[in-house]
Short mmCIF file of C-alpha atoms in Angstrom, two decimals:
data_model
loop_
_atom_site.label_atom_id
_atom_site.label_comp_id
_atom_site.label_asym_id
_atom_site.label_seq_id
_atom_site.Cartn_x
_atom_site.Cartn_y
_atom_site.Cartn_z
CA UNK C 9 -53.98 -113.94 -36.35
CA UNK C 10 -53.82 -110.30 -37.51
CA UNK C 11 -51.84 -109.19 -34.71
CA UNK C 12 -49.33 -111.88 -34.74
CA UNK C 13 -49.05 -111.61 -38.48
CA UNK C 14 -47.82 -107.55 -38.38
CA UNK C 15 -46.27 -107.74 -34.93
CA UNK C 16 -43.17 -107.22 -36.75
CA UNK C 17 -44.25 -104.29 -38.89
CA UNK C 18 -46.70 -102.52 -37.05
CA UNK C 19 -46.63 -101.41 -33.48
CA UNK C 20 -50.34 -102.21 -31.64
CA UNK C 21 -51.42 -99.73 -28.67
CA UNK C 22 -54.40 -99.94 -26.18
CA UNK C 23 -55.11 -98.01 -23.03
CA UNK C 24 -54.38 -99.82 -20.15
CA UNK C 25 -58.12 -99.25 -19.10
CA UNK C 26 -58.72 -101.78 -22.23
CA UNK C 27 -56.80 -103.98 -20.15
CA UNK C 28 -57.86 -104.21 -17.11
CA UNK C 29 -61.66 -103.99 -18.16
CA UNK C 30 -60.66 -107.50 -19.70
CA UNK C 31 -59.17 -108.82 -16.75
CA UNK C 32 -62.07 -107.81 -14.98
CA UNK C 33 -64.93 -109.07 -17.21
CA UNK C 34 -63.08 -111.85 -18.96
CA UNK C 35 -64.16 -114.58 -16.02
CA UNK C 36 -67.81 -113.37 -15.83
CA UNK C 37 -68.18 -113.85 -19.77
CA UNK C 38 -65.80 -116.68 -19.78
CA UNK C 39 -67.73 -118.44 -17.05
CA UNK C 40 -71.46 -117.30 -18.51
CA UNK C 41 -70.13 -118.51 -22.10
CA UNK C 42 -68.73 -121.92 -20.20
CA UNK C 43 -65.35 -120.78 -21.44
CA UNK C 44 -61.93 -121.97 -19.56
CA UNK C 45 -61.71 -118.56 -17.81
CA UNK C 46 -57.63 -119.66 -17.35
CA UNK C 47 -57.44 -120.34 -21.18
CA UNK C 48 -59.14 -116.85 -21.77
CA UNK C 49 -56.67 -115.05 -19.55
CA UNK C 50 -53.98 -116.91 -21.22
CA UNK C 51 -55.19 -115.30 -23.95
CA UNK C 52 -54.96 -111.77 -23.18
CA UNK C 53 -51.47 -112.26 -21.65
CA UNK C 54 -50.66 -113.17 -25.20
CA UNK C 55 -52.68 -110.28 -27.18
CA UNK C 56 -50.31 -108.17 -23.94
CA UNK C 57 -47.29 -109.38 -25.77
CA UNK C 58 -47.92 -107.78 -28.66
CA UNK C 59 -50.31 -104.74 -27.55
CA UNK C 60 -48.85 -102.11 -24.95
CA UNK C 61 -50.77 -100.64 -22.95
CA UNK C 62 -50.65 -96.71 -22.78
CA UNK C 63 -50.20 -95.63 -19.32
CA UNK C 64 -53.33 -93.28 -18.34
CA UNK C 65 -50.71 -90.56 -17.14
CA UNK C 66 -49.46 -90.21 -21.05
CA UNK C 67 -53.18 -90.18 -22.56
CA UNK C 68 -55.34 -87.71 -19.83
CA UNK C 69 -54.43 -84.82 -20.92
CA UNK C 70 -56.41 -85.75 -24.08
CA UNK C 71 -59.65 -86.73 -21.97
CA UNK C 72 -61.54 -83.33 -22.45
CA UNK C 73 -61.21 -83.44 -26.20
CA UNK C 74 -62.29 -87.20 -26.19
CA UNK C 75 -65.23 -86.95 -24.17
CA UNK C 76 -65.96 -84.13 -26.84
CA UNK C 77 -65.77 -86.54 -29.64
CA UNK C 78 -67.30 -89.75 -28.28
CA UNK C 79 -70.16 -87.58 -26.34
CA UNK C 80 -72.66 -89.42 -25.62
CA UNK C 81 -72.35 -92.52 -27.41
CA UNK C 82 -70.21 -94.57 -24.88
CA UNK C 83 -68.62 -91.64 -22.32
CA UNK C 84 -66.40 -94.54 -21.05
CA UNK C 85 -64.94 -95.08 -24.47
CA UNK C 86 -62.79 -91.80 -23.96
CA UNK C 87 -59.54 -93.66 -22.99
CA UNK C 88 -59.24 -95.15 -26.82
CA UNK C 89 -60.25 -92.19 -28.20
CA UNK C 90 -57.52 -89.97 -26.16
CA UNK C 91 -55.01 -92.75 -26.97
CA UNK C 92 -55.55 -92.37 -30.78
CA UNK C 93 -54.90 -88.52 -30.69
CA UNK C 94 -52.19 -88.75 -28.08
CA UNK C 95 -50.47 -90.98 -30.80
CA UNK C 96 -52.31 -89.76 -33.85
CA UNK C 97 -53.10 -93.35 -34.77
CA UNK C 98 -56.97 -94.61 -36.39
CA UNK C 99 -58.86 -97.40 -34.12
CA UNK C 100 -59.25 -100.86 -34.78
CA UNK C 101 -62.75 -101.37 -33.64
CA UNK C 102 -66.39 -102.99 -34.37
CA UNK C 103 -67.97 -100.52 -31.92
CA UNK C 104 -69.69 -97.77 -34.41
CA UNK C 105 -69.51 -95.43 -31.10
CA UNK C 106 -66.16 -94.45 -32.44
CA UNK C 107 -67.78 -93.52 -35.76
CA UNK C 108 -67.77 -89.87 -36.28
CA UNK C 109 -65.86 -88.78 -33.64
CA UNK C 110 -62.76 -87.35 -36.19
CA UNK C 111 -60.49 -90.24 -35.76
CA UNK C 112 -59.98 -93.24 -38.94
CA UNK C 113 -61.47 -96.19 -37.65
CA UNK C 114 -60.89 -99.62 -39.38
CA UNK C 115 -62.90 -102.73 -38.81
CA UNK C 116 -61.18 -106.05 -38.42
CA UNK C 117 -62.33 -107.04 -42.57
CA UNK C 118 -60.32 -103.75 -43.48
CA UNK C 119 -58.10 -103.15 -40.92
CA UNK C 120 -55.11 -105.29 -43.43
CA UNK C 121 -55.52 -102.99 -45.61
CA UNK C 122 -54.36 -100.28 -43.77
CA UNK C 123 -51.53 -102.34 -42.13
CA UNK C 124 -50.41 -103.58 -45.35
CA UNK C 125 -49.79 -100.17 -46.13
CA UNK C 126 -47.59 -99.63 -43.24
#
């Protein structure tokens, strides 16, 4: 709902290893939850609509300072982290591993706030 409701204000951006994690675990949790794994994928073609996915090529260059800053929290977290310098944005997240690492991080009961702001 948040996303559709700024799509026209704010511009969303996601690693394209965000992506294609989801493809990848979206049927196992789908199927495990007893979700419609097709209605799920549906789902993230839509979220793709309004989300672009940051080529790796444009956000690598940022992957030694990221690992830096998410150390040992969640090393495979890096990708977000290099995408938020590489476009000097904060993080929408729930995952506290982001927490410290330099970079604003909003959760989704806040995260309006900063949009409406925009």
């Amino acid at each position: 709902e948040i996303l559709e409701k700024y799509e026209d204000e704010a511009k969303f951006y996601t690693p394209d290893a965000c992506f294609l994690d989801a493809q990848k675990y979206i049927p196992v949790v789908a199927k495990d939850r007893r979700f419609d794994v097709d209605l799920a994928l549906s789902v993230l073609d839509q979220v793709g609509q309004i989300v672009e996915g940051v080529d790796r090529s444009l956000y690598e260059e940022y992957e030694s300072v990221a690992r830096e800053r998410i150390g040992a929290r969640d090393p495979d977290d890096w990708p977000v982290v290099a995408t938020a310098l590489l476009l000097d944005l904060p993080i929408w997240t729930e995952d506290q591993d982001f927490f410290g690492s330099g970079i604003a991080t909003w959760t989704t009961d806040r995260v309006e706030l900063f949009l409406q702001d925009r």
